[in-house]
mmCIF file of N, CA and C in Angstrom:
data_model
loop_
_atom_site.group_PDB
_atom_site.id
_atom_site.type_symbol
_atom_site.label_atom_id
_atom_site.label_comp_id
_atom_site.label_asym_id
_atom_site.label_seq_id
_atom_site.Cartn_x
_atom_site.Cartn_y
_atom_site.Cartn_z
ATOM 1 N N GLY A 1 -70.336 -4.690 -60.585
ATOM 2 C CA GLY A 1 -69.152 -5.277 -61.145
ATOM 3 C C GLY A 1 -68.379 -6.065 -60.111
ATOM 4 N N LEU A 2 -67.393 -6.718 -60.571
ATOM 5 C CA LEU A 2 -66.572 -7.591 -59.741
ATOM 6 C C LEU A 2 -65.937 -6.877 -58.557
ATOM 7 N N LEU A 3 -65.430 -5.667 -58.758
ATOM 8 C CA LEU A 3 -64.719 -4.962 -57.692
ATOM 9 C C LEU A 3 -65.581 -3.956 -56.948
ATOM 10 N N GLY A 4 -66.753 -3.681 -57.441
ATOM 11 C CA GLY A 4 -67.584 -2.613 -56.893
ATOM 12 C C GLY A 4 -67.743 -2.635 -55.391
ATOM 13 N N GLY A 5 -67.936 -3.787 -54.802
ATOM 14 C CA GLY A 5 -68.130 -3.880 -53.367
ATOM 15 C C GLY A 5 -66.870 -3.660 -52.557
ATOM 16 N N TYR A 6 -65.735 -3.621 -53.218
ATOM 17 C CA TYR A 6 -64.457 -3.481 -52.521
ATOM 18 C C TYR A 6 -63.841 -2.094 -52.658
ATOM 19 N N LEU A 7 -64.366 -1.274 -53.548
ATOM 20 C CA LEU A 7 -63.795 0.051 -53.782
ATOM 21 C C LEU A 7 -64.438 1.084 -52.862
ATOM 22 N N SER A 8 -63.613 1.793 -52.101
ATOM 23 C CA SER A 8 -64.140 2.851 -51.250
ATOM 24 C C SER A 8 -63.348 4.148 -51.391
ATOM 25 N N ASN A 9 -62.181 4.090 -52.024
ATOM 26 C CA ASN A 9 -61.325 5.257 -52.181
ATOM 27 C C ASN A 9 -60.305 4.941 -53.273
ATOM 28 N N PHE A 10 -59.953 5.940 -54.059
ATOM 29 C CA PHE A 10 -58.836 5.741 -54.973
ATOM 30 C C PHE A 10 -58.100 7.051 -55.184
ATOM 31 N N HIS A 11 -56.838 6.930 -55.575
ATOM 32 C CA HIS A 11 -55.986 8.093 -55.844
ATOM 33 C C HIS A 11 -55.946 8.296 -57.347
ATOM 34 N N LEU A 12 -56.179 9.518 -57.769
ATOM 35 C CA LEU A 12 -56.181 9.855 -59.181
ATOM 36 C C LEU A 12 -54.914 10.628 -59.513
ATOM 37 N N LYS A 13 -54.181 10.137 -60.511
ATOM 38 C CA LYS A 13 -52.979 10.836 -60.960
ATOM 39 C C LYS A 13 -52.787 10.540 -62.434
ATOM 40 N N ASP A 14 -51.889 11.251 -63.051
ATOM 41 C CA ASP A 14 -51.525 11.008 -64.438
ATOM 42 C C ASP A 14 -50.011 10.982 -64.509
ATOM 43 N N ARG A 15 -49.495 10.178 -65.389
ATOM 44 C CA ARG A 15 -48.056 10.110 -65.588
ATOM 45 C C ARG A 15 -47.760 9.609 -66.979
ATOM 46 N N VAL A 16 -46.568 9.876 -67.427
ATOM 47 C CA VAL A 16 -46.094 9.340 -68.689
ATOM 48 C C VAL A 16 -45.483 7.978 -68.383
ATOM 49 N N TYR A 17 -45.867 6.968 -69.143
ATOM 50 C CA TYR A 17 -45.372 5.618 -68.904
ATOM 51 C C TYR A 17 -43.848 5.616 -68.804
ATOM 52 N N GLY A 18 -43.330 5.047 -67.714
ATOM 53 C CA GLY A 18 -41.896 4.963 -67.503
ATOM 54 C C GLY A 18 -41.268 6.245 -67.005
ATOM 55 N N ASN A 19 -42.099 7.221 -66.638
ATOM 56 C CA ASN A 19 -41.589 8.507 -66.186
ATOM 57 C C ASN A 19 -42.430 8.984 -65.012
ATOM 58 N N GLY A 20 -42.347 10.264 -64.681
ATOM 59 C CA GLY A 20 -42.989 10.782 -63.488
ATOM 60 C C GLY A 20 -44.391 11.325 -63.696
ATOM 61 N N THR A 21 -44.925 11.852 -62.616
ATOM 62 C CA THR A 21 -46.261 12.436 -62.587
ATOM 63 C C THR A 21 -46.292 13.716 -63.411
ATOM 64 N N VAL A 22 -47.389 13.900 -64.136
ATOM 65 C CA VAL A 22 -47.593 15.082 -64.975
ATOM 66 C C VAL A 22 -48.982 15.647 -64.688
ATOM 67 N N PRO A 23 -49.261 16.866 -65.116
ATOM 68 C CA PRO A 23 -50.598 17.425 -64.912
ATOM 69 C C PRO A 23 -51.681 16.514 -65.508
ATOM 70 N N LEU A 24 -52.819 16.467 -64.848
ATOM 71 C CA LEU A 24 -53.916 15.623 -65.301
ATOM 72 C C LEU A 24 -54.257 15.897 -66.759
ATOM 73 N N GLY A 25 -54.404 14.820 -67.514
ATOM 74 C CA GLY A 25 -54.769 14.941 -68.912
ATOM 75 C C GLY A 25 -53.600 15.068 -69.870
ATOM 76 N N THR A 26 -52.367 15.115 -69.351
ATOM 77 C CA THR A 26 -51.205 15.278 -70.225
ATOM 78 C C THR A 26 -50.327 14.031 -70.282
ATOM 79 N N GLY A 27 -50.708 12.996 -69.563
ATOM 80 C CA GLY A 27 -49.924 11.763 -69.540
ATOM 81 C C GLY A 27 -50.630 10.636 -70.259
ATOM 82 N N ASP A 28 -50.337 9.432 -69.847
ATOM 83 C CA ASP A 28 -50.841 8.242 -70.517
ATOM 84 C C ASP A 28 -52.061 7.612 -69.855
ATOM 85 N N ALA A 29 -52.543 8.168 -68.760
ATOM 86 C CA ALA A 29 -53.724 7.609 -68.090
ATOM 87 C C ALA A 29 -54.951 7.751 -68.986
ATOM 88 N N ASN A 30 -55.750 6.695 -69.035
ATOM 89 C CA ASN A 30 -56.977 6.709 -69.832
ATOM 90 C C ASN A 30 -58.143 6.999 -68.887
ATOM 91 N N PHE A 31 -58.432 8.280 -68.676
ATOM 92 C CA PHE A 31 -59.447 8.678 -67.710
ATOM 93 C C PHE A 31 -60.848 8.255 -68.132
ATOM 94 N N GLU A 32 -61.126 8.227 -69.427
ATOM 95 C CA GLU A 32 -62.436 7.760 -69.896
ATOM 96 C C GLU A 32 -62.669 6.326 -69.423
ATOM 97 N N GLU A 33 -61.674 5.477 -69.600
ATOM 98 C CA GLU A 33 -61.795 4.078 -69.204
ATOM 99 C C GLU A 33 -61.923 3.933 -67.685
ATOM 100 N N VAL A 34 -61.128 4.697 -66.948
ATOM 101 C CA VAL A 34 -61.181 4.639 -65.487
ATOM 102 C C VAL A 34 -62.571 5.019 -64.987
ATOM 103 N N PHE A 35 -63.086 6.145 -65.457
ATOM 104 C CA PHE A 35 -64.373 6.612 -64.954
ATOM 105 C C PHE A 35 -65.538 5.778 -65.472
ATOM 106 N N LEU A 36 -65.414 5.209 -66.658
ATOM 107 C CA LEU A 36 -66.432 4.290 -67.143
ATOM 108 C C LEU A 36 -66.481 3.058 -66.234
ATOM 109 N N GLY A 37 -65.310 2.557 -65.837
ATOM 110 C CA GLY A 37 -65.251 1.432 -64.905
ATOM 111 C C GLY A 37 -65.861 1.775 -63.558
ATOM 112 N N LEU A 38 -65.601 2.988 -63.074
ATOM 113 C CA LEU A 38 -66.200 3.406 -61.806
ATOM 114 C C LEU A 38 -67.719 3.485 -61.924
ATOM 115 N N LYS A 39 -68.186 4.003 -63.056
ATOM 116 C CA LYS A 39 -69.633 4.090 -63.275
ATOM 117 C C LYS A 39 -70.260 2.697 -63.302
ATOM 118 N N LYS A 40 -69.634 1.775 -63.996
ATOM 119 C CA LYS A 40 -70.154 0.411 -64.092
ATOM 120 C C LYS A 40 -70.239 -0.249 -62.718
ATOM 121 N N ASN A 41 -69.379 0.178 -61.808
ATOM 122 C CA ASN A 41 -69.370 -0.382 -60.454
ATOM 123 C C ASN A 41 -70.139 0.488 -59.473
ATOM 124 N N ASP A 42 -70.872 1.475 -59.984
ATOM 125 C CA ASP A 42 -71.668 2.384 -59.160
ATOM 126 C C ASP A 42 -70.834 2.977 -58.019
ATOM 127 N N TYR A 43 -69.632 3.461 -58.366
ATOM 128 C CA TYR A 43 -68.705 3.984 -57.368
ATOM 129 C C TYR A 43 -69.260 5.234 -56.706
ATOM 130 N N ARG A 44 -69.211 5.275 -55.376
ATOM 131 C CA ARG A 44 -69.679 6.423 -54.599
ATOM 132 C C ARG A 44 -68.679 6.818 -53.512
ATOM 133 N N GLY A 45 -67.459 6.308 -53.614
ATOM 134 C CA GLY A 45 -66.450 6.596 -52.605
ATOM 135 C C GLY A 45 -65.725 7.902 -52.870
ATOM 136 N N SER A 46 -64.653 8.102 -52.150
ATOM 137 C CA SER A 46 -63.881 9.337 -52.273
ATOM 138 C C SER A 46 -62.804 9.198 -53.346
ATOM 139 N N ILE A 47 -62.342 10.349 -53.813
ATOM 140 C CA ILE A 47 -61.279 10.418 -54.809
ATOM 141 C C ILE A 47 -60.214 11.365 -54.270
ATOM 142 N N THR A 48 -58.997 10.884 -54.165
ATOM 143 C CA THR A 48 -57.882 11.695 -53.707
ATOM 144 C C THR A 48 -57.044 12.094 -54.914
ATOM 145 N N LEU A 49 -56.811 13.384 -55.073
ATOM 146 C CA LEU A 49 -55.954 13.854 -56.156
ATOM 147 C C LEU A 49 -54.497 13.723 -55.734
ATOM 148 N N GLN A 50 -53.728 12.972 -56.497
ATOM 149 C CA GLN A 50 -52.296 12.805 -56.263
ATOM 150 C C GLN A 50 -51.625 13.282 -57.543
ATOM 151 N N VAL A 51 -51.484 14.587 -57.661
ATOM 152 C CA VAL A 51 -51.168 15.201 -58.949
ATOM 153 C C VAL A 51 -49.835 15.944 -58.920
ATOM 154 N N ALA A 52 -49.358 16.288 -60.114
ATOM 155 C CA ALA A 52 -48.146 17.089 -60.238
ATOM 156 C C ALA A 52 -48.375 18.453 -59.609
ATOM 157 N N ARG A 53 -47.378 18.949 -58.905
ATOM 158 C CA ARG A 53 -47.521 20.218 -58.184
ATOM 159 C C ARG A 53 -47.649 21.418 -59.104
ATOM 160 N N GLY A 54 -46.979 21.389 -60.201
ATOM 161 C CA GLY A 54 -47.024 22.535 -61.099
ATOM 162 C C GLY A 54 -46.010 23.589 -60.706
ATOM 163 N N GLU A 55 -46.180 24.757 -61.241
ATOM 164 C CA GLU A 55 -45.237 25.864 -61.078
ATOM 165 C C GLU A 55 -45.349 26.498 -59.692
ATOM 166 N N ASP A 56 -44.211 26.758 -59.055
ATOM 167 C CA ASP A 56 -44.199 27.455 -57.766
ATOM 168 C C ASP A 56 -44.897 28.805 -57.898
ATOM 169 N N GLY A 57 -45.694 29.141 -56.912
ATOM 170 C CA GLY A 57 -46.414 30.410 -56.917
ATOM 171 C C GLY A 57 -47.766 30.336 -57.600
ATOM 172 N N ARG A 58 -48.058 29.200 -58.256
ATOM 173 C CA ARG A 58 -49.347 29.028 -58.939
ATOM 174 C C ARG A 58 -50.141 27.879 -58.321
ATOM 175 N N GLU A 59 -49.893 27.598 -57.057
ATOM 176 C CA GLU A 59 -50.533 26.453 -56.418
ATOM 177 C C GLU A 59 -52.057 26.539 -56.444
ATOM 178 N N GLU A 60 -52.589 27.718 -56.174
ATOM 179 C CA GLU A 60 -54.047 27.862 -56.161
ATOM 180 C C GLU A 60 -54.631 27.627 -57.556
ATOM 181 N N GLU A 61 -54.051 28.226 -58.570
ATOM 182 C CA GLU A 61 -54.539 28.049 -59.934
ATOM 183 C C GLU A 61 -54.419 26.588 -60.378
ATOM 184 N N THR A 62 -53.296 25.971 -60.054
ATOM 185 C CA THR A 62 -53.081 24.573 -60.420
ATOM 186 C C THR A 62 -54.113 23.680 -59.749
ATOM 187 N N THR A 63 -54.390 23.926 -58.474
ATOM 188 C CA THR A 63 -55.382 23.140 -57.755
ATOM 189 C C THR A 63 -56.754 23.295 -58.392
ATOM 190 N N ILE A 64 -57.124 24.508 -58.733
ATOM 191 C CA ILE A 64 -58.410 24.762 -59.386
ATOM 192 C C ILE A 64 -58.489 24.021 -60.719
ATOM 193 N N GLU A 65 -57.405 24.021 -61.492
ATOM 194 C CA GLU A 65 -57.377 23.314 -62.773
ATOM 195 C C GLU A 65 -57.567 21.814 -62.577
ATOM 196 N N HIS A 66 -56.903 21.243 -61.572
ATOM 197 C CA HIS A 66 -57.031 19.808 -61.307
ATOM 198 C C HIS A 66 -58.451 19.458 -60.864
ATOM 199 N N ILE A 67 -59.024 20.275 -60.007
ATOM 200 C CA ILE A 67 -60.389 20.015 -59.537
ATOM 201 C C ILE A 67 -61.374 20.123 -60.696
ATOM 202 N N SER A 68 -61.185 21.094 -61.565
ATOM 203 C CA SER A 68 -62.050 21.244 -62.733
ATOM 204 C C SER A 68 -61.942 20.022 -63.640
ATOM 205 N N PHE A 69 -60.733 19.543 -63.860
ATOM 206 C CA PHE A 69 -60.516 18.344 -64.672
ATOM 207 C C PHE A 69 -61.285 17.169 -64.077
ATOM 208 N N LEU A 70 -61.137 16.966 -62.770
ATOM 209 C CA LEU A 70 -61.826 15.878 -62.084
ATOM 210 C C LEU A 70 -63.333 16.043 -62.168
ATOM 211 N N ASN A 71 -63.832 17.243 -61.918
ATOM 212 C CA ASN A 71 -65.275 17.477 -61.934
ATOM 213 C C ASN A 71 -65.903 17.163 -63.282
ATOM 214 N N ASN A 72 -65.189 17.413 -64.378
ATOM 215 C CA ASN A 72 -65.720 17.077 -65.700
ATOM 216 C C ASN A 72 -66.031 15.586 -65.803
ATOM 217 N N TYR A 73 -65.159 14.751 -65.285
ATOM 218 C CA TYR A 73 -65.378 13.308 -65.324
ATOM 219 C C TYR A 73 -66.434 12.870 -64.323
ATOM 220 N N VAL A 74 -66.426 13.462 -63.147
ATOM 221 C CA VAL A 74 -67.436 13.118 -62.143
ATOM 222 C C VAL A 74 -68.823 13.450 -62.675
ATOM 223 N N GLU A 75 -68.979 14.635 -63.253
ATOM 224 C CA GLU A 75 -70.286 15.028 -63.786
ATOM 225 C C GLU A 75 -70.727 14.127 -64.937
ATOM 226 N N LYS A 76 -69.790 13.705 -65.764
ATOM 227 C CA LYS A 76 -70.118 12.863 -66.920
ATOM 228 C C LYS A 76 -70.445 11.432 -66.527
ATOM 229 N N TYR A 77 -69.723 10.890 -65.548
ATOM 230 C CA TYR A 77 -69.839 9.466 -65.251
ATOM 231 C C TYR A 77 -70.440 9.116 -63.890
ATOM 232 N N LEU A 78 -70.328 9.974 -62.912
ATOM 233 C CA LEU A 78 -70.689 9.563 -61.553
ATOM 234 C C LEU A 78 -71.870 10.308 -60.954
ATOM 235 N N GLN A 79 -72.624 11.028 -61.745
ATOM 236 C CA GLN A 79 -73.785 11.744 -61.226
ATOM 237 C C GLN A 79 -75.015 10.879 -61.245
#
């Protein structure tokens, strides 16, 4: 694709349009479209999670949930 040779890293986040960051999958980001575009460009770079922190004291669980969300898309589109 047009951008494939220029992509080496991207930050993944979700947010409600006109508002702040929310947990992955609960905002307005179209992850299907994003990952389909990455697949079309044969993306093999890194992905940085820039996500909502979640509830204090649940950092480990929240991190696991975000990684699981990401892995579902990676397995579907980038394997």
